[in-house]
PDB file of C-alpha atoms in Angstrom:
ATOM      1  CA  MET A   1      22.981 -38.661 -31.682  1.00 62.00           C
ATOM      2  CA  ALA A   2      26.809 -38.012 -31.248  1.00 68.00           C
ATOM      3  CA  TRP A   3      26.762 -35.139 -32.840  1.00 68.00           C
ATOM      4  CA  GLY A   4      23.641 -33.497 -31.097  1.00 75.00           C
ATOM      5  CA  MET A   5      25.758 -34.198 -27.791  1.00 81.00           C
ATOM      6  CA  PHE A   6      28.970 -32.499 -29.294  1.00 78.00           C
ATOM      7  CA  THR A   7      27.179 -29.659 -30.272  1.00 81.00           C
ATOM      8  CA  PHE A   8      25.295 -29.405 -26.507  1.00 84.00           C
ATOM      9  CA  LEU A   9      28.843 -29.971 -25.453  1.00 85.00           C
ATOM     10  CA  PHE A  10      30.287 -27.228 -27.556  1.00 84.00           C
ATOM     11  CA  LYS A  11      27.953 -24.376 -26.981  1.00 85.00           C
ATOM     12  CA  ALA A  12      28.457 -25.128 -23.055  1.00 86.00           C
ATOM     13  CA  ASN A  13      31.998 -24.650 -23.682  1.00 86.00           C
ATOM     14  CA  ILE A  14      31.912 -21.452 -25.521  1.00 87.00           C
ATOM     15  CA  SER A  15      29.435 -20.123 -22.253  1.00 85.00           C
ATOM     16  CA  PHE A  16      31.784 -21.097 -20.095  1.00 84.00           C
ATOM     17  CA  VAL A  17      34.434 -19.404 -22.021  1.00 87.00           C
ATOM     18  CA  PHE A  18      32.821 -16.208 -22.123  1.00 85.00           C
ATOM     19  CA  HIS A  19      31.995 -15.975 -18.844  1.00 82.00           C
ATOM     20  CA  LEU A  20      35.553 -16.440 -17.814  1.00 84.00           C
ATOM     21  CA  LEU A  21      36.564 -13.837 -20.183  1.00 83.00           C
ATOM     22  CA  THR A  22      33.453 -11.608 -18.783  1.00 81.00           C
ATOM     23  CA  ILE A  23      34.887 -12.450 -14.961  1.00 81.00           C
ATOM     24  CA  ARG A  24      38.698 -11.497 -16.233  1.00 81.00           C
ATOM     25  CA  PHE A  25      38.354  -8.509 -18.559  1.00 80.00           C
ATOM     26  CA  ALA A  26      36.349  -5.453 -18.573  1.00 76.00           C
ATOM     27  CA  GLY A  27      35.610  -2.646 -21.220  1.00 74.00           C
ATOM     28  CA  TRP A  28      36.749  -2.870 -25.251  1.00 76.00           C
ATOM     29  CA  ARG A  29      39.586  -5.747 -23.855  1.00 81.00           C
ATOM     30  CA  ARG A  30      36.181  -7.968 -23.206  1.00 80.00           C
ATOM     31  CA  TRP A  31      34.384  -7.982 -26.369  1.00 79.00           C
ATOM     32  CA  LEU A  32      36.912  -7.819 -28.394  1.00 83.00           C
ATOM     33  CA  LEU A  33      38.433 -11.529 -26.982  1.00 83.00           C
ATOM     34  CA  ALA A  34      34.749 -12.209 -27.169  1.00 81.00           C
ATOM     35  CA  GLY A  35      34.559 -10.954 -30.709  1.00 79.00           C
ATOM     36  CA  LEU A  36      37.634 -13.646 -31.343  1.00 83.00           C
ATOM     37  CA  LEU A  37      35.973 -16.412 -29.302  1.00 82.00           C
ATOM     38  CA  PHE A  38      33.227 -16.167 -31.824  1.00 79.00           C
ATOM     39  CA  ILE A  39      34.842 -16.551 -34.827  1.00 80.00           C
ATOM     40  CA  THR A  40      37.146 -19.196 -33.621  1.00 83.00           C
ATOM     41  CA  GLY A  41      34.001 -21.101 -31.855  1.00 80.00           C
ATOM     42  CA  ALA A  42      32.301 -20.360 -35.816  1.00 77.00           C
ATOM     43  CA  VAL A  43      35.186 -21.367 -37.503  1.00 77.00           C
ATOM     44  CA  SER A  44      35.749 -24.851 -35.442  1.00 81.00           C
ATOM     45  CA  TYR A  45      31.944 -26.025 -35.503  1.00 78.00           C
ATOM     46  CA  ILE A  46      31.716 -25.528 -38.931  1.00 75.00           C
ATOM     47  CA  VAL A  47      35.355 -27.653 -39.599  1.00 75.00           C
ATOM     48  CA  SER A  48      34.057 -29.906 -36.865  1.00 77.00           C
ATOM     49  CA  GLY A  49      30.679 -30.445 -38.849  1.00 71.00           C
ATOM     50  CA  LYS A  50      31.523 -30.981 -42.443  1.00 69.00           C
ATOM     51  CA  THR A  51      33.898 -33.932 -40.916  1.00 69.00           C
ATOM     52  CA  CYS A  52      31.242 -35.383 -38.721  1.00 66.00           C
ATOM     53  CA  LEU A  53      28.558 -35.081 -41.135  1.00 64.00           C
ATOM     54  CA  LEU A  54      30.121 -37.451 -43.756  1.00 63.00           C
ATOM     55  CA  PRO A  55      28.395 -40.380 -45.346  1.00 65.00           C
ATOM     56  CA  ASP A  56      30.841 -42.550 -42.407  1.00 68.00           C
ATOM     57  CA  PRO A  57      32.495 -40.529 -40.073  1.00 67.00           C
ATOM     58  CA  GLY A  58      33.474 -42.877 -37.946  1.00 66.00           C
ATOM     59  CA  VAL A  59      34.291 -42.377 -34.458  1.00 75.00           C
ATOM     60  CA  VAL A  60      34.709 -38.783 -34.940  1.00 76.00           C
ATOM     61  CA  PRO A  61      31.572 -37.947 -33.590  1.00 76.00           C
ATOM     62  CA  VAL A  62      32.392 -39.329 -30.336  1.00 81.00           C
ATOM     63  CA  LEU A  63      35.917 -38.541 -29.916  1.00 84.00           C
ATOM     64  CA  LEU A  64      34.688 -35.047 -30.088  1.00 83.00           C
ATOM     65  CA  SER A  65      31.806 -35.824 -27.852  1.00 83.00           C
ATOM     66  CA  PHE A  66      34.517 -36.753 -25.326  1.00 86.00           C
ATOM     67  CA  LEU A  67      36.986 -33.632 -25.845  1.00 87.00           C
ATOM     68  CA  SER A  68      34.225 -31.583 -25.131  1.00 85.00           C
ATOM     69  CA  ALA A  69      33.199 -33.442 -22.274  1.00 87.00           C
ATOM     70  CA  GLY A  70      36.751 -33.161 -21.000  1.00 89.00           C
ATOM     71  CA  THR A  71      36.926 -29.045 -21.487  1.00 88.00           C
ATOM     72  CA  LEU A  72      33.818 -28.234 -20.343  1.00 86.00           C
ATOM     73  CA  SER A  73      35.050 -29.826 -16.602  1.00 89.00           C
ATOM     74  CA  LEU A  74      37.987 -28.109 -16.792  1.00 88.00           C
ATOM     75  CA  PHE A  75      36.196 -25.006 -17.345  1.00 85.00           C
ATOM     76  CA  ILE A  76      33.836 -25.587 -14.708  1.00 85.00           C
ATOM     77  CA  HIS A  77      36.914 -26.348 -12.460  1.00 84.00           C
ATOM     78  CA  ARG A  78      38.267 -23.375 -13.258  1.00 83.00           C
ATOM     79  CA  ARG A  79      35.098 -21.269 -12.477  1.00 81.00           C
ATOM     80  CA  ILE A  80      34.939 -22.934  -9.202  1.00 82.00           C
ATOM     81  CA  ARG A  81      38.246 -21.808  -7.973  1.00 81.00           C
ATOM     82  CA  VAL A  82      38.236 -18.328  -8.763  1.00 78.00           C
ATOM     83  CA  LYS A  83      38.116 -16.012  -6.170  1.00 76.00           C
ATOM     84  CA  GLY A  84      36.811 -12.699  -5.312  1.00 73.00           C
ATOM     85  CA  ALA A  85      33.786 -12.947  -8.328  1.00 73.00           C
ATOM     86  CA  PHE A  86      30.864 -12.926  -5.506  1.00 73.00           C
ATOM     87  CA  PHE A  87      29.932  -8.943  -6.216  1.00 74.00           C
ATOM     88  CA  GLY A  88      30.342  -9.664  -9.515  1.00 73.00           C
ATOM     89  CA  ASP A  89      28.448 -12.668 -10.129  1.00 74.00           C
ATOM     90  CA  ILE A  90      25.422 -10.763  -8.162  1.00 80.00           C
ATOM     91  CA  GLU A  91      24.985  -8.227 -10.280  1.00 77.00           C
ATOM     92  CA  ARG A  92      25.465 -10.342 -13.374  1.00 73.00           C
ATOM     93  CA  GLU A  93      22.518 -12.140 -11.444  1.00 77.00           C
ATOM     94  CA  HIS A  94      20.688  -8.650 -11.159  1.00 78.00           C
ATOM     95  CA  LYS A  95      21.364  -7.641 -15.186  1.00 76.00           C
ATOM     96  CA  GLU A  96      19.625 -11.087 -16.346  1.00 72.00           C
ATOM     97  CA  LYS A  97      16.646 -10.677 -14.213  1.00 74.00           C
ATOM     98  CA  MET A  98      16.274  -6.815 -14.910  1.00 75.00           C
ATOM     99  CA  LYS A  99      16.349  -8.558 -18.769  1.00 69.00           C
ATOM    100  CA  ILE A 100      13.583 -10.094 -18.099  1.00 69.00           C
ATOM    101  CA  ALA A 101      11.383  -7.501 -16.271  1.00 67.00           C
ATOM    102  CA  SER A 102      12.322  -5.222 -18.842  1.00 66.00           C
ATOM    103  CA  LEU A 103      10.477  -7.780 -21.784  1.00 63.00           C
ATOM    104  CA  VAL A 104       8.083  -7.950 -19.681  1.00 64.00           C
ATOM    105  CA  LEU A 105       7.226  -4.428 -18.854  1.00 62.00           C
ATOM    106  CA  SER A 106       8.720  -2.970 -22.640  1.00 57.00           C
ATOM    107  CA  GLN A 107       5.338  -3.101 -24.330  1.00 54.00           C
ATOM    108  CA  GLY A 108       3.692  -1.193 -21.656  1.00 56.00           C
ATOM    109  CA  ILE A 109       6.177   1.651 -20.344  1.00 58.00           C
ATOM    110  CA  GLU A 110       7.300   4.203 -23.085  1.00 56.00           C
ATOM    111  CA  LYS A 111      11.213   4.380 -23.236  1.00 57.00           C
ATOM    112  CA  PRO A 112      12.883   6.946 -21.958  1.00 57.00           C
ATOM    113  CA  PRO A 113      15.196   8.799 -25.363  1.00 53.00           C
ATOM    114  CA  SER A 114      18.382   7.514 -24.580  1.00 54.00           C
ATOM    115  CA  THR A 115      20.918  10.463 -24.631  1.00 53.00           C
ATOM    116  CA  PRO A 116      23.607  10.529 -27.371  1.00 51.00           C
ATOM    117  CA  ARG A 117      27.640  10.613 -26.240  1.00 52.00           C
ATOM    118  CA  SER A 118      29.258  13.664 -27.016  1.00 51.00           C
ATOM    119  CA  ARG A 119      31.658  12.587 -29.240  1.00 53.00           C
ATOM    120  CA  PRO A 120      30.425   8.875 -30.962  1.00 53.00           C
ATOM    121  CA  LEU A 121      33.312   6.312 -32.344  1.00 53.00           C
ATOM    122  CA  LEU A 122      31.917   6.566 -35.706  1.00 54.00           C
ATOM    123  CA  PHE A 123      30.889   9.703 -37.700  1.00 53.00           C
ATOM    124  CA  ARG A 124      32.877  11.857 -35.295  1.00 55.00           C
ATOM    125  CA  ARG A 125      32.028  14.779 -37.456  1.00 58.00           C
ATOM    126  CA  SER A 126      28.681  14.060 -39.093  1.00 59.00           C
ATOM    127  CA  GLY A 127      29.818  14.679 -42.238  1.00 61.00           C
ATOM    128  CA  ARG A 128      27.543  14.151 -45.656  1.00 65.00           C
ATOM    129  CA  LEU A 129      27.135  10.671 -46.651  1.00 65.00           C
ATOM    130  CA  PHE A 130      25.223  11.370 -49.804  1.00 67.00           C
ATOM    131  CA  HIS A 131      26.154  13.665 -52.666  1.00 67.00           C
ATOM    132  CA  ARG A 132      22.825  15.393 -53.098  1.00 69.00           C
ATOM    133  CA  ARG A 133      20.911  16.905 -50.547  1.00 72.00           C
ATOM    134  CA  THR A 134      17.658  16.283 -50.252  1.00 74.00           C
ATOM    135  CA  PRO A 135      14.955  15.884 -47.232  1.00 73.00           C
ATOM    136  CA  GLY A 136      15.221  11.912 -48.220  1.00 71.00           C
ATOM    137  CA  THR A 137      18.904  11.674 -48.454  1.00 78.00           C
ATOM    138  CA  GLY A 138      18.657  13.567 -44.771  1.00 77.00           C
ATOM    139  CA  VAL A 139      16.611  11.011 -43.353  1.00 79.00           C
ATOM    140  CA  ALA A 140      18.694   8.328 -44.625  1.00 78.00           C
ATOM    141  CA  GLU A 141      21.791   9.824 -43.061  1.00 80.00           C
ATOM    142  CA  ALA A 142      20.205  10.046 -39.499  1.00 78.00           C
ATOM    143  CA  ALA A 143      19.149   6.735 -39.684  1.00 80.00           C
ATOM    144  CA  LEU A 144      22.216   5.198 -41.008  1.00 82.00           C
ATOM    145  CA  LYS A 145      24.374   7.090 -37.845  1.00 80.00           C
ATOM    146  CA  ALA A 146      21.902   6.352 -35.450  1.00 79.00           C
ATOM    147  CA  PHE A 147      22.113   2.402 -36.339  1.00 83.00           C
ATOM    148  CA  VAL A 148      25.760   2.680 -37.100  1.00 82.00           C
ATOM    149  CA  ARG A 149      26.541   4.413 -33.538  1.00 78.00           C
ATOM    150  CA  SER A 150      24.160   1.674 -31.691  1.00 78.00           C
ATOM    151  CA  GLY A 151      26.275  -1.148 -30.459  1.00 76.00           C
ATOM    152  CA  PRO A 152      23.455  -3.308 -29.883  1.00 80.00           C
ATOM    153  CA  ARG A 153      21.983  -3.305 -32.480  1.00 85.00           C
ATOM    154  CA  MET A 154      25.368  -3.707 -34.458  1.00 84.00           C
ATOM    155  CA  LYS A 155      25.790  -6.277 -32.479  1.00 82.00           C
ATOM    156  CA  LEU A 156      22.863  -8.272 -33.602  1.00 86.00           C
ATOM    157  CA  TYR A 157      23.117  -7.171 -37.559  1.00 88.00           C
ATOM    158  CA  VAL A 158      26.904  -8.841 -37.353  1.00 86.00           C
ATOM    159  CA  GLN A 159      25.691 -11.690 -35.268  1.00 84.00           C
ATOM    160  CA  PHE A 160      22.835 -12.120 -37.524  1.00 86.00           C
ATOM    161  CA  VAL A 161      24.879 -12.288 -40.925  1.00 87.00           C
ATOM    162  CA  VAL A 162      27.444 -14.190 -39.510  1.00 84.00           C
ATOM    163  CA  LEU A 163      24.731 -17.066 -38.300  1.00 84.00           C
ATOM    164  CA  VAL A 164      23.126 -16.588 -41.962  1.00 84.00           C
ATOM    165  CA  MET A 165      25.953 -17.596 -44.113  1.00 83.00           C
ATOM    166  CA  TYR A 166      26.722 -20.120 -41.610  1.00 80.00           C
ATOM    167  CA  ALA A 167      23.314 -21.812 -42.564  1.00 81.00           C
ATOM    168  CA  VAL A 168      24.025 -20.972 -46.256  1.00 82.00           C
ATOM    169  CA  ALA A 169      26.792 -22.908 -46.232  1.00 78.00           C
ATOM    170  CA  ILE A 170      25.682 -26.172 -44.197  1.00 77.00           C
ATOM    171  CA  VAL A 171      22.320 -26.606 -45.732  1.00 78.00           C
ATOM    172  CA  PRO A 172      21.550 -28.571 -49.025  1.00 78.00           C
ATOM    173  CA  SER A 173      21.478 -27.049 -52.177  1.00 78.00           C
ATOM    174  CA  TRP A 174      18.255 -26.866 -52.800  1.00 78.00           C
ATOM    175  CA  LEU A 175      17.622 -25.106 -49.618  1.00 84.00           C
ATOM    176  CA  LYS A 176      20.196 -21.979 -49.821  1.00 84.00           C
ATOM    177  CA  TRP A 177      18.213 -20.329 -52.640  1.00 87.00           C
ATOM    178  CA  LEU A 178      15.114 -20.537 -50.285  1.00 88.00           C
ATOM    179  CA  LEU A 179      17.177 -18.783 -46.928  1.00 86.00           C
ATOM    180  CA  TRP A 180      18.916 -16.672 -49.392  1.00 89.00           C
ATOM    181  CA  GLY A 181      16.111 -14.556 -50.240  1.00 89.00           C
ATOM    182  CA  VAL A 182      13.566 -15.606 -46.779  1.00 90.00           C
ATOM    183  CA  LEU A 183      16.748 -14.612 -44.626  1.00 89.00           C
ATOM    184  CA  ALA A 184      17.468 -10.991 -46.689  1.00 89.00           C
ATOM    185  CA  PHE A 185      13.561 -10.280 -46.639  1.00 90.00           C
ATOM    186  CA  LEU A 186      13.541 -11.065 -42.738  1.00 90.00           C
ATOM    187  CA  LEU A 187      16.494  -8.604 -42.221  1.00 89.00           C
ATOM    188  CA  ALA A 188      15.035  -6.044 -44.317  1.00 89.00           C
ATOM    189  CA  SER A 189      12.041  -5.908 -41.985  1.00 88.00           C
ATOM    190  CA  TRP A 190      13.827  -6.044 -38.811  1.00 87.00           C
ATOM    191  CA  LEU A 191      16.189  -2.812 -39.997  1.00 87.00           C
ATOM    192  CA  ARG A 192      12.727  -1.001 -41.253  1.00 85.00           C
ATOM    193  CA  ILE A 193      11.464  -1.632 -38.099  1.00 84.00           C
ATOM    194  CA  SER A 194      14.588  -0.347 -36.392  1.00 81.00           C
ATOM    195  CA  GLY A 195      14.044   2.972 -38.672  1.00 77.00           C
ATOM    196  CA  GLN A 196      10.405   3.286 -37.466  1.00 76.00           C
ATOM    197  CA  GLU A 197      12.028   4.389 -34.358  1.00 75.00           C
ATOM    198  CA  LEU A 198      14.106   7.101 -35.307  1.00 73.00           C
ATOM    199  CA  LEU A 199      11.157   8.418 -37.025  1.00 70.00           C
ATOM    200  CA  ASP A 200       9.502   8.651 -33.416  1.00 71.00           C
ATOM    201  CA  SER A 201      12.539  10.533 -32.256  1.00 68.00           C
ATOM    202  CA  ARG A 202      12.246  13.791 -30.803  1.00 70.00           C
ATOM    203  CA  TYR A 203      14.747  15.270 -33.411  1.00 67.00           C
ATOM    204  CA  LEU A 204      12.739  14.333 -36.840  1.00 67.00           C
ATOM    205  CA  ARG A 205       9.695  15.121 -34.677  1.00 69.00           C
ATOM    206  CA  LEU A 206      11.204  19.636 -35.039  1.00 71.00           C
ATOM    207  CA  PHE A 207      10.704  19.117 -38.398  1.00 69.00           C
ATOM    208  CA  ARG A 208       7.618  18.694 -41.002  1.00 73.00           C
ATOM    209  CA  TRP A 209       8.170  15.455 -43.438  1.00 69.00           C
ATOM    210  CA  GLU A 210       6.576  14.779 -46.426  1.00 75.00           C
ATOM    211  CA  ALA A 211       5.365  11.175 -46.237  1.00 74.00           C
ATOM    212  CA  ALA A 212       7.451  10.417 -49.819  1.00 76.00           C
ATOM    213  CA  ASP A 213      10.795  11.623 -48.379  1.00 75.00           C
ATOM    214  CA  LEU A 214      10.050   9.627 -45.006  1.00 78.00           C
ATOM    215  CA  SER A 215       9.430   6.725 -47.510  1.00 81.00           C
ATOM    216  CA  ASP A 216      12.739   7.439 -49.591  1.00 80.00           C
ATOM    217  CA  GLY A 217      15.055   8.016 -46.725  1.00 80.00           C
ATOM    218  CA  MET A 218      13.925   4.834 -45.196  1.00 83.00           C
ATOM    219  CA  SER A 219      14.437   2.862 -48.288  1.00 85.00           C
ATOM    220  CA  ARG A 220      17.903   4.369 -49.018  1.00 86.00           C
ATOM    221  CA  ALA A 221      18.870   3.425 -45.322  1.00 86.00           C
ATOM    222  CA  VAL A 222      17.849  -0.007 -45.357  1.00 88.00           C
ATOM    223  CA  PHE A 223      19.631  -0.482 -48.664  1.00 90.00           C
ATOM    224  CA  THR A 224      22.922   1.051 -47.613  1.00 89.00           C
ATOM    225  CA  LEU A 225      22.337  -1.233 -44.520  1.00 90.00           C
ATOM    226  CA  LEU A 226      21.264  -4.373 -46.473  1.00 91.00           C
ATOM    227  CA  LEU A 227      23.761  -4.661 -48.953  1.00 91.00           C
ATOM    228  CA  PRO A 228      26.709  -5.716 -47.006  1.00 91.00           C
ATOM    229  CA  ALA A 229      24.685  -8.226 -45.700  1.00 91.00           C
ATOM    230  CA  THR A 230      23.172  -9.781 -48.993  1.00 92.00           C
ATOM    231  CA  LEU A 231      26.571  -9.668 -50.369  1.00 92.00           C
ATOM    232  CA  ALA A 232      28.326 -11.520 -47.413  1.00 90.00           C
ATOM    233  CA  MET A 233      25.601 -14.057 -48.118  1.00 89.00           C
ATOM    234  CA  SER A 234      25.910 -14.335 -51.772  1.00 89.00           C
ATOM    235  CA  VAL A 235      29.122 -15.277 -51.705  1.00 89.00           C
ATOM    236  CA  ALA A 236      28.903 -17.967 -48.771  1.00 86.00           C
ATOM    237  CA  LEU A 237      26.240 -19.294 -51.335  1.00 87.00           C
ATOM    238  CA  ALA A 238      28.488 -19.184 -54.272  1.00 86.00           C
ATOM    239  CA  CYS A 239      31.661 -20.668 -52.400  1.00 86.00           C
ATOM    240  CA  THR A 240      29.304 -24.015 -51.225  1.00 83.00           C
ATOM    241  CA  ALA A 241      27.095 -24.199 -54.335  1.00 82.00           C
ATOM    242  CA  TRP A 242      29.703 -24.013 -56.861  1.00 83.00           C
ATOM    243  CA  PRO A 243      33.159 -24.211 -55.429  1.00 79.00           C
ATOM    244  CA  GLU A 244      34.347 -25.531 -58.669  1.00 81.00           C
ATOM    245  CA  ARG A 245      33.611 -22.372 -60.584  1.00 81.00           C
ATOM    246  CA  LEU A 246      33.789 -19.573 -58.231  1.00 79.00           C
ATOM    247  CA  TRP A 247      35.488 -17.350 -61.048  1.00 82.00           C
ATOM    248  CA  LEU A 248      31.485 -17.381 -62.332  1.00 85.00           C
ATOM    249  CA  GLY A 249      29.996 -17.712 -59.379  1.00 84.00           C
ATOM    250  CA  VAL A 250      30.828 -14.956 -57.401  1.00 87.00           C
ATOM    251  CA  PRO A 251      30.726 -12.280 -59.710  1.00 89.00           C
ATOM    252  CA  LEU A 252      27.202 -13.475 -60.781  1.00 90.00           C
ATOM    253  CA  MET A 253      25.727 -13.866 -56.900  1.00 89.00           C
ATOM    254  CA  LEU A 254      27.671 -10.346 -56.380  1.00 91.00           C
ATOM    255  CA  SER A 255      25.299  -9.203 -59.009  1.00 92.00           C
ATOM    256  CA  ALA A 256      22.572 -11.635 -57.481  1.00 91.00           C
ATOM    257  CA  GLY A 257      22.826  -9.666 -54.156  1.00 90.00           C
ATOM    258  CA  THR A 258      22.615  -6.164 -54.646  1.00 92.00           C
ATOM    259  CA  GLY A 259      19.579  -7.175 -56.898  1.00 91.00           C
ATOM    260  CA  LEU A 260      18.314  -8.690 -54.161  1.00 90.00           C
ATOM    261  CA  ALA A 261      19.006  -5.779 -51.767  1.00 90.00           C
ATOM    262  CA  TYR A 262      17.286  -3.398 -54.099  1.00 90.00           C
ATOM    263  CA  ALA A 263      14.167  -5.099 -54.434  1.00 89.00           C
ATOM    264  CA  VAL A 264      13.602  -5.931 -50.662  1.00 86.00           C
ATOM    265  CA  SER A 265      14.940  -2.550 -49.505  1.00 83.00           C
ATOM    266  CA  PRO A 266      11.942  -0.192 -50.195  1.00 79.00           C
ATOM    267  CA  ALA A 267      10.008   0.741 -47.683  1.00 66.00           C
ATOM    268  CA  ASP A 268       6.057   0.916 -46.883  1.00 62.00           C
ATOM    269  CA  ASP A 269       4.545   4.414 -47.754  1.00 55.00           C
ATOM    270  CA  ILE A 270       4.560   6.362 -43.994  1.00 55.00           C
ATOM    271  CA  ASP A 271       1.149   7.945 -43.863  1.00 48.00           C
ATOM    272  CA  ARG A 272       2.359  10.420 -41.241  1.00 49.00           C
ATOM    273  CA  ASP A 273       2.491  13.822 -40.595  1.00 47.00           C
ATOM    274  CA  LYS A 274       5.612  14.823 -38.785  1.00 42.00           C
ATOM    275  CA  ARG A 275       4.646  18.167 -36.517  1.00 40.00           C
ATOM    276  CA  PRO A 276       7.226  20.364 -34.979  1.00 40.00           C
ATOM    277  CA  ALA A 277       6.825  18.992 -31.498  1.00 42.00           C
ATOM    278  CA  LYS A 278       5.714  21.184 -28.688  1.00 41.00           C
ATOM    279  CA  SER A 279       8.175  23.111 -26.655  1.00 42.00           C
ATOM    280  CA  GLU A 280       7.850  21.956 -23.168  1.00 44.00           C
ATOM    281  CA  PRO A 281       7.365  24.626 -20.121  1.00 42.00           C
TER     282      PRO A 281
END
């Protein structure tokens, strides 16, 4: 009971701190501080969880709950005293309402194509990522650059990997392996869905593509994006499953993570004829 109350209050504290950062900062400073807040909060919650979930935690969960309640009351008092945030509150409320509306209408209204920035943050010179130049590697390079340049996708990707590492670290030993494989498969499925959006873009429709080239390119892209995630998950599993034999567990799990990424990354055969797009008058 005390652990559940602490979890609720801890989440409320993190939400209020992020809200205060949204009011006080903007641009890259806001996202930098939000990233530091996310990492600090995750580490604090993991340390608290290891203490509170001991066989005999004592009064630690109760003390942490009271401490979280006290800090939450301070954040609420701080938020009430903030001046000049009226129009910002209206704008944030409008954005939240539009998120719900866009979620409802996303299946019925075609999303307009996004206009890329003239000078992206990553891959500015758009150099080659693969030594071999084939239609498959061309599709893979386009998919990789489009994914990495997408801020929302990269944010969701990083959050998913961090949460999976945390989940693998705290669950019982018999459940670690199940999560390790199932969550890697789910991440690969999401990466393939994101790749399908690229295949429907106007740029790729300018060319004719063979189904084998599209499947090969998407498999390469999914494997490249999935590999860092599976390696991070494997290190987290090794550190928690064999803490006394890291010299053996980490190399073995890194090899197993590479094999897992290779096993779940192949894309299904894409049986679609990519014809050149018709020129608009």
